[in-house]
Amino acid sequence: MPENNLSDAIRELAFQMEEKEKRAAELIIANKELTFQNEEKEKRAAELIIANKELAFQMEEKEKRAAELIIANKELIFQNTEKERRAAELIIANKELAFQMEEKEKRAAELIIANKELIFQNIEKEKRAAELIIANKELTFQNEEKEKRAAELISANKELESFTYISSHDLQEPLRKIQTFASRLIGDESQIVSDTGKEYLLRIGDAANRMQSLITDLLAYSRTTTSERKFETTDLRRIIEAVLSDFKEVIAEKRATIEVGEMCEAHIIPFQFRQLIHNLIGNALKFANPDNLPHIIIKSRNIKGSNGKTQNALTEKEYCNITVMDNGIGFEPKYKEYIFEIFKRLHDKEKISGTGMGLTIARKIVENHNGVIIATGELNKGATFDIYIPAT
Amino acid sequence: MKNIFLADDDADDRMFFEDALKQVSIPTQLTLASDGLELMNNLEAIVEPPPPDVIFLDLNMPRKNGFQCLEEIRNTPKLKDIPIVIFSTTTNVDAVNKTYQHGANHYICKPHSFELLVKAIETVVTLEMWQKPQPPKEQFVLAFA
């Protein structure tokens, strides 16, 4: 074989070559196809790249967006939480408001009741005001009546005062005639009268003198009630000295010792107070003890109420205490009030003269000064008169 | 001889005064008047006789009272220096002061006894020196009552 082998080989090769050329041609077509597909693929790849870039970009965007969304979500969650808290608070606040609303409505209801009450009271008050206006008019009217009455009283008082003065004056005139004629019959015309006649005339004279004292004392008493009451701060020493001067002769005649002690000032009605002291000193001299020489002590001092002898004095108020003390015949303690009564005397008018008005007048004067007078004494051991008058 | 004039409307008081004057230690001559008008007439009539040494004057008299006389006398040139003693019953201090303010020299309050009256008139009538009438500072009442 070998030259058959070679022709088989060459035919094989030619056959393979044809086959290869077919294949090559197929390959070339396939290649062209491939190239075309490749181009297509590359186009597509390029598109894909672009698309991919686009996607990547969108992906990024999406991721940004996602991140933002996550943040936004957190934010929302946070805000939600806040909102829920707020809602919870609002619910509490709401409950609170609801409660307050209830309270306010209760209050409003109470106020309505209170208002009704006030309106009612207002009506009552207006009724009362109307009544008060009427009462006021009544009082004003009564006041006017009282002022008229007071004016009438003042005028009646003045009339009484002048009536009293005139009567006492007019009563004294015939009295004076009786006394003077009687004194003539006892004195320079005594030769026409018998001894019995003279004795009778003496008694006529005495009776007339007593009547004169009575008139004088009654006038003094009426003056203490009707006269003007003008208070002045006065040095008591001046008044005492004036009164002692009035009694100069009697003091000398009885050889009396007058001791004027501590003296103070007092708020008094000078004219009345002089009458008071006159009566007290006059009594001290009149009721002297025949067994010894009269010794009279007069003093005054300022004290507080609690130190005095009277129970009615206000403890803290200031008083002026005037004392007139004598060593005369005194009186039994049981008569300490009796002696101040009008016309009451402890002695026979034959033995000791007097109208029984001196102390009555004295007490009236002390009362005019809003004060009190207290008598203390013992039989034959003298008497003490304490006067307490307010300092102002 | 002292020439005394008295004006008083009360007959008893005139009688008392006259009798009391008789008991005075010096010689006197008395001209009575029963009221102010009579007194002034008596005083006017004085041309020849000597003017009174003292005029005693009551206050309460009809027709012309003591105060009117006082004023008239003090305003009459020939009479204005004559001593005047008021002789009255009142003891009212204001009334007494008023008499001094109107020119009286003295004031006697009519006493309740004849003896005292004699004493009072004696004191006044025998006065040699009279103070000029003036308003008084203190109450000066020759009372003796």
XYZ file of C-alpha atoms in Angstrom:
537
model
C 0.000 0.000 0.000
C 1.747 3.146 1.104
C 0.891 4.797 -2.586
C -2.875 3.948 -1.832
C -2.352 5.225 1.689
C -0.988 8.492 0.365
C -3.869 8.983 -2.094
C -6.269 8.248 0.842
C -4.346 10.616 2.958
C -4.363 13.299 0.186
C -8.109 12.691 -0.375
C -8.564 12.743 3.316
C -6.607 15.926 3.528
C -8.479 17.368 0.611
C -11.584 16.233 2.194
C -10.518 17.729 5.489
C -9.438 20.824 3.727
C -12.812 21.174 2.250
C -14.205 20.506 5.484
C -12.011 23.073 7.012
C -12.831 25.496 4.331
C -16.451 24.848 4.917
C -15.876 25.188 8.566
C -13.703 28.293 7.943
C -16.428 29.743 5.884
C -18.833 28.750 8.549
C -16.493 30.162 11.019
C -16.195 33.325 9.116
C -19.932 33.565 8.968
C -20.072 32.552 12.557
C -17.416 35.013 13.233
C -19.212 37.686 11.466
C -22.179 36.681 13.339
C -20.192 36.687 16.437
C -18.604 39.971 15.621
C -21.997 41.303 14.848
C -23.265 39.828 18.045
C -20.273 41.105 19.718
C -20.917 44.546 18.442
C -24.380 44.075 19.519
C -23.154 42.844 22.821
C -20.828 45.716 23.100
C -23.570 48.073 22.287
C -25.627 46.278 24.756
C -22.732 46.268 27.208
C -22.254 49.958 26.680
C -25.925 50.413 27.182
C -25.722 48.197 30.128
C -22.832 50.164 31.500
C -24.761 53.328 31.006
C -27.820 51.636 32.364
C -25.639 50.295 35.089
C -24.228 53.696 35.846
C -27.667 54.985 35.762
C -28.734 52.236 38.087
C -25.726 52.755 40.267
C -26.501 56.434 40.323
C -30.119 55.676 41.057
C -28.942 53.196 43.597
C -26.909 55.872 45.241
C -29.806 58.177 45.063
C -31.986 55.473 46.444
C -29.533 54.840 49.195
C -29.335 58.526 49.997
C -33.041 58.597 49.896
C -33.160 55.527 52.082
C -30.719 57.102 54.482
C -32.761 60.269 54.494
C -35.860 58.210 54.927
C -34.272 56.412 57.818
C -33.374 59.745 59.414
C -36.792 61.083 58.558
C -38.245 57.945 59.993
C -36.294 58.333 63.203
C -37.360 61.921 63.280
C -40.935 60.894 62.772
C -40.641 58.220 65.389
C -39.181 60.798 67.741
C -41.871 63.259 66.875
C -44.395 60.543 67.316
C -43.054 59.847 70.756
C -43.168 63.535 71.508
C -46.637 63.696 70.160
C -47.689 60.815 72.290
C -46.174 62.469 75.330
C -47.895 65.657 74.393
C -51.094 63.786 73.890
C -50.682 62.155 77.278
C -50.026 65.572 78.852
C -52.969 67.034 77.034
C -55.135 64.252 78.333
C -53.980 65.057 81.879
C -54.405 68.775 81.217
C -57.772 68.059 79.815
C -58.789 66.093 82.843
C -57.498 68.979 84.944
C -59.490 71.476 82.927
C -62.529 69.305 83.108
C -62.099 69.174 86.870
C -61.620 72.918 87.095
C -64.594 73.395 84.908
C -66.641 71.390 87.352
C -65.240 73.460 90.209
C -66.040 76.645 88.356
C -69.525 75.486 87.775
C -69.905 74.640 91.436
C -68.488 78.035 92.277
C -70.781 79.729 89.811
C -73.702 77.928 91.379
C -72.576 79.084 94.848
C -72.093 82.624 93.597
C -75.559 82.642 92.198
C -76.863 81.608 95.601
C -74.623 84.168 97.328
C -75.798 86.789 94.887
C -79.405 86.016 95.657
C -78.510 86.254 99.321
C -76.823 89.625 98.801
C -79.720 90.938 96.824
C -81.968 89.876 99.656
C -79.709 91.509 102.226
C -79.546 94.611 100.107
C -83.282 94.819 100.125
C -83.179 94.356 103.897
C -80.544 97.050 104.175
C -82.562 99.409 102.121
C -85.545 98.715 104.318
C -83.329 99.338 107.310
C -81.941 102.501 105.754
C -85.444 103.704 105.137
C -86.317 102.923 108.770
C -83.163 104.715 109.927
C -84.060 107.741 107.880
C -87.433 107.803 109.581
C -85.795 107.208 112.974
C -83.331 109.973 112.174
C -86.083 112.372 111.323
C -87.723 111.378 114.579
C -84.483 111.971 116.487
C -83.914 115.280 114.748
C -87.406 116.266 115.704
C -86.875 115.110 119.287
C -83.578 116.950 119.306
C -85.300 120.106 118.254
C -87.879 119.501 120.956
C -85.088 118.965 123.438
C -83.369 122.119 122.359
C -86.614 124.008 122.692
C -87.065 122.437 126.094
C -83.480 123.317 127.031
C -84.010 126.868 125.884
C -87.242 126.988 127.876
C -85.427 125.600 130.902
C -82.640 128.111 130.578
C -85.142 130.921 130.323
C -87.218 129.485 133.195
C -84.031 129.181 135.203
C -83.129 132.778 134.543
C -86.620 133.815 135.519
C -86.387 131.719 138.649
C -83.037 133.231 139.471
C -84.258 136.784 139.155
C -87.520 135.825 140.905
C -85.522 134.309 143.748
C -83.262 137.332 143.934
C -86.113 139.786 143.849
C -88.183 137.826 146.364
C -85.277 137.504 148.737
C -84.551 141.179 148.297
C -88.172 142.176 148.803
C -88.520 139.801 151.779
C -85.483 141.351 153.383
C -86.866 144.842 153.343
C -89.748 144.388 155.824
C -87.447 142.143 157.818
C -84.947 144.926 158.056
C -87.659 147.288 159.273
C -88.689 144.813 161.965
C -85.110 144.444 163.112
C -84.338 148.150 163.035
C -87.504 149.174 164.899
C -86.949 146.400 167.403
C -83.370 147.521 167.895
C -84.544 151.084 168.480
C -86.995 149.959 171.135
C -84.203 148.087 172.866
C -81.676 150.844 172.242
C -82.265 154.549 171.974
C -86.024 154.414 172.621
C -85.794 151.825 175.386
C -87.316 154.186 177.941
C -90.802 153.672 176.477
C -90.636 149.899 176.880
C -90.923 147.770 179.996
C -88.354 145.129 180.806
C -90.682 142.393 179.644
C -91.244 144.404 176.519
C -87.506 144.618 175.921
C -87.173 140.863 176.382
C -89.933 140.216 173.881
C -88.364 142.632 171.476
C -85.059 140.777 171.781
C -86.831 137.595 170.817
C -88.568 139.378 167.952
C -85.125 140.490 166.826
C -83.753 136.968 167.119
C -86.624 135.524 165.122
C -86.144 138.203 162.495
C -82.408 137.445 162.365
C -83.134 133.759 161.907
C -85.501 134.581 159.091
C -82.829 136.728 157.523
C -80.299 133.883 157.711
C -82.853 131.589 156.146
C -83.493 133.967 153.271
C -79.775 134.431 152.697
C -79.190 130.694 152.790
C -82.131 129.929 150.507
C -80.817 132.481 148.057
C -77.360 130.907 148.244
C -78.879 127.469 147.723
C -80.874 128.568 144.712
C -77.760 130.201 143.287
C -75.948 126.875 143.387
C -78.529 125.396 141.041
C -79.364 128.309 138.792
C -76.150 130.184 138.461
C -73.732 129.894 135.586
C -71.159 127.159 135.903
C -67.913 128.468 134.567
C -64.964 126.380 135.602
C -61.570 128.007 136.062
C -58.261 126.609 137.225
C -57.798 128.470 140.487
C -55.232 128.563 143.241
C -57.257 127.365 146.256
C -55.072 129.340 148.611
C -56.554 132.579 147.298
C -60.087 131.435 148.027
C -59.193 130.145 151.483
C -57.516 133.427 152.336
C -60.473 135.468 151.101
C -62.852 133.410 153.241
C -60.594 133.665 156.280
C -60.540 137.404 155.762
C -64.363 137.399 155.860
C -64.204 135.604 159.212
C -61.452 137.831 160.627
C -63.522 139.127 163.526
C -64.986 135.785 164.525
C -61.550 134.164 164.400
C -60.141 136.891 166.640
C -63.132 136.725 168.982
C -62.870 132.944 169.390
C -59.070 133.048 169.447
C -59.034 130.361 166.817
C -55.902 129.018 165.182
C -56.199 128.428 161.479
C -53.609 126.244 159.856
C -53.521 126.455 156.089
C -51.426 123.525 154.932
C -50.389 122.347 151.501
C -52.540 123.924 148.826
C -52.936 122.990 145.231
C -54.707 124.333 142.180
C -58.084 122.957 141.198
C -60.552 123.268 138.344
C -63.544 124.897 140.031
C -66.365 127.430 139.811
C -64.699 130.162 141.922
C -67.859 131.878 143.184
C -69.486 128.618 144.267
C -66.333 127.183 145.747
C -65.921 130.285 147.892
C -69.436 129.737 149.264
C -68.488 126.103 150.000
C -65.367 126.984 151.929
C -67.249 129.793 153.665
C -69.841 127.327 154.920
C -67.275 124.754 156.068
C -65.060 127.215 157.887
C -68.101 128.979 159.301
C -69.274 125.654 160.714
C -65.833 124.834 162.078
C -65.882 128.127 163.975
C -69.517 127.860 165.001
C -69.300 124.319 166.347
C -66.192 124.978 168.393
C -65.705 123.125 171.645
C -66.192 125.525 174.578
C -63.488 123.647 176.491
C -60.618 124.450 174.165
C -59.481 126.983 171.620
C -60.599 126.186 168.089
C -57.911 124.735 165.856
C -58.840 124.399 162.213
C -56.708 122.764 159.556
C -57.305 123.319 155.863
C -55.254 121.557 153.213
C -55.525 120.186 149.725
C -53.612 117.752 147.559
C -53.812 115.947 144.237
C -54.346 112.203 144.422
C -55.242 109.256 142.269
C -58.667 107.765 142.827
C -57.480 104.629 144.556
C -56.025 106.496 147.499
C -59.154 108.282 148.545
C -61.809 107.294 150.997
C -64.549 106.996 148.423
C -65.340 103.752 146.696
C -66.815 105.265 143.601
C -63.653 106.991 142.439
C -62.108 105.662 139.283
C -58.779 104.225 140.274
C -56.664 105.925 137.704
C -58.455 109.283 137.580
C -56.838 112.267 139.278
C -58.708 114.026 142.029
C -58.171 117.068 144.170
C -58.794 116.304 147.833
C -59.604 119.268 150.066
C -59.805 118.691 153.805
C -61.281 120.950 156.499
C -60.619 119.582 159.951
C -61.586 121.012 163.318
C -61.327 120.101 167.001
C -64.831 121.193 167.863
C -67.842 119.370 169.270
C -67.971 116.929 166.397
C -70.923 114.619 165.828
C -71.875 110.973 166.325
C -70.745 108.928 163.322
C -74.309 107.755 162.687
C -75.220 111.291 161.626
C -72.575 111.593 158.909
C -75.225 111.573 156.145
C -78.013 113.225 158.175
C -76.146 116.476 158.630
C -76.149 117.088 154.870
C -79.929 116.975 154.630
C -81.800 120.219 154.194
C -83.039 121.924 157.345
C -81.647 119.112 159.505
C -79.664 120.193 162.540
C -78.200 118.337 165.488
C -78.496 121.191 167.912
C -81.012 123.366 169.640
C -81.367 126.597 167.727
C -81.279 128.414 171.040
C -77.807 127.103 171.779
C -76.234 127.199 168.369
C -77.686 129.242 165.548
C -78.169 127.965 162.053
C -80.684 127.263 159.342
C -79.679 123.679 158.573
C -78.737 124.665 155.034
C -75.003 125.205 155.250
C -73.968 121.624 154.539
C -76.839 121.103 152.100
C -75.505 123.991 150.066
C -71.960 122.665 150.483
C -72.928 119.267 149.131
C -74.868 120.787 146.219
C -71.802 122.804 145.280
C -69.552 119.731 145.454
C -72.041 117.866 143.252
C -71.950 120.734 140.769
C -68.228 119.995 140.551
C -68.906 116.283 139.931
C -67.336 115.461 143.266
C -68.227 114.023 146.642
C -68.013 115.323 150.198
C -67.530 112.983 153.110
C -67.963 113.879 156.772
C -66.178 112.005 159.506
C -66.383 112.822 163.161
C -66.772 111.779 166.712
C -68.643 113.432 169.521
C -66.424 116.056 171.151
C -63.457 114.983 169.079
C -64.020 117.310 166.169
C -65.105 116.828 162.576
C -63.322 116.367 159.283
C -64.810 117.163 155.904
C -63.133 115.631 152.862
C -64.003 116.926 149.441
C -62.996 115.016 146.300
C -63.378 116.690 142.948
C -62.011 115.526 139.610
C -58.855 117.321 138.589
C -60.110 118.121 135.111
C -72.475 172.590 160.893
C -72.640 170.089 158.117
C -75.350 170.381 155.526
C -76.724 166.921 154.712
C -79.124 166.044 151.919
C -80.993 162.734 151.731
C -83.154 161.286 149.006
C -85.109 158.150 149.939
C -88.616 157.056 148.954
C -89.183 155.034 152.127
C -90.737 157.016 155.007
C -89.364 154.637 157.652
C -85.852 154.869 156.271
C -86.094 158.656 156.191
C -87.161 158.628 159.835
C -84.332 156.225 160.805
C -81.804 158.380 159.000
C -83.022 161.582 160.625
C -82.938 160.061 164.114
C -79.544 158.466 163.525
C -78.157 161.769 162.243
C -79.299 163.468 165.477
C -76.978 161.103 167.393
C -73.938 162.007 165.331
C -71.191 163.783 167.273
C -71.103 166.902 165.108
C -73.871 169.401 164.381
C -75.761 168.736 161.193
C -78.622 170.136 159.172
C -80.775 167.793 157.119
C -82.800 168.399 153.954
C -85.040 165.493 153.029
C -86.386 164.514 149.631
C -88.740 161.637 148.948
C -87.449 160.919 145.481
C -84.861 161.926 142.899
C -86.946 164.683 141.366
C -87.473 166.403 144.716
C -83.749 166.097 145.445
C -82.764 167.738 142.170
C -85.286 170.495 142.767
C -83.817 171.068 146.235
C -80.322 171.171 144.783
C -81.311 173.579 141.999
C -82.881 175.881 144.541
C -79.498 176.369 146.177
C -78.291 179.846 145.391
C -77.706 181.419 148.775
C -77.528 178.579 151.291
C -74.253 176.656 151.220
C -74.189 173.558 149.030
C -74.566 170.233 150.827
C -71.495 168.735 152.455
C -72.766 165.231 151.758
C -75.644 163.868 149.704
C -77.078 160.504 150.767
C -78.794 158.858 147.862
C -81.125 155.840 147.754
C -81.053 153.949 144.468
C -84.601 152.682 143.967
C -86.847 155.713 143.793
C -89.779 156.540 141.558
C -89.780 159.406 139.041
C -86.013 159.753 139.213
C -83.802 157.028 140.627
C -80.364 157.151 142.289
C -78.332 156.492 139.151
C -80.062 159.232 137.208
C -79.443 161.670 140.057
C -75.823 160.590 140.247
C -75.255 161.288 136.605
C -77.086 164.602 136.689
C -75.222 165.817 139.759
C -71.837 164.857 138.355
C -72.684 166.666 135.145
C -73.748 169.892 136.883
C -70.782 172.233 137.333
C -71.874 173.741 140.643
C -72.694 170.297 142.111
C -70.157 167.943 140.585
C -67.692 167.876 143.485
C -70.186 167.257 146.265
C -69.456 163.969 148.084
C -72.197 161.430 147.372
C -72.870 158.389 149.529
C -75.201 155.766 148.121
C -77.549 154.531 150.821
C -79.257 151.383 149.590
C -80.277 147.821 150.336
C -78.531 145.843 147.635
C -75.353 143.907 148.360
C -74.904 142.913 144.741
C -71.265 143.562 143.873
C -71.976 144.578 140.301
C -74.576 147.126 141.397
C -72.180 148.577 143.960
C -69.393 148.827 141.393
C -71.782 150.530 139.044
C -72.413 153.289 141.579
C -68.701 153.929 141.877
C -68.374 153.974 138.110
C -71.120 156.595 137.975
C -69.280 158.830 140.412
C -70.328 157.823 143.934
C -67.777 158.364 146.715
C -69.048 155.751 149.131
C -71.671 153.075 149.470
C -73.570 152.251 152.666
C -75.768 149.163 152.750
C -78.824 149.883 154.926
C -78.089 148.001 158.149
C -80.495 145.813 160.101
C -79.945 147.574 163.359
C -80.307 151.173 164.377
C -77.045 151.138 166.300
C -75.126 150.108 163.208
C -76.880 152.771 161.177
C -75.727 155.416 163.630
C -72.171 154.110 163.422
C -72.173 154.120 159.637
C -73.576 157.637 159.325
C -71.187 158.912 162.003
C -68.198 157.535 160.087
C -69.239 159.043 156.793
C -70.527 162.418 158.001
C -67.410 163.141 160.070
C -65.074 162.499 157.132
C -62.958 165.546 156.383
C -61.172 164.338 153.307
C -63.012 162.757 150.461
C -61.309 160.735 147.748
C -62.085 161.823 144.252
C -64.749 159.572 142.827
C -63.082 156.831 140.794
C -63.786 153.366 139.501
C -63.038 150.923 142.311
C -60.373 148.214 142.061
C -61.655 146.027 144.877
C -65.230 145.757 146.110
C -65.488 148.357 148.801
C -68.767 148.103 150.608
C -69.328 149.951 153.871
C -71.837 147.351 154.957
C -71.770 146.960 158.729
C -74.586 144.478 158.264
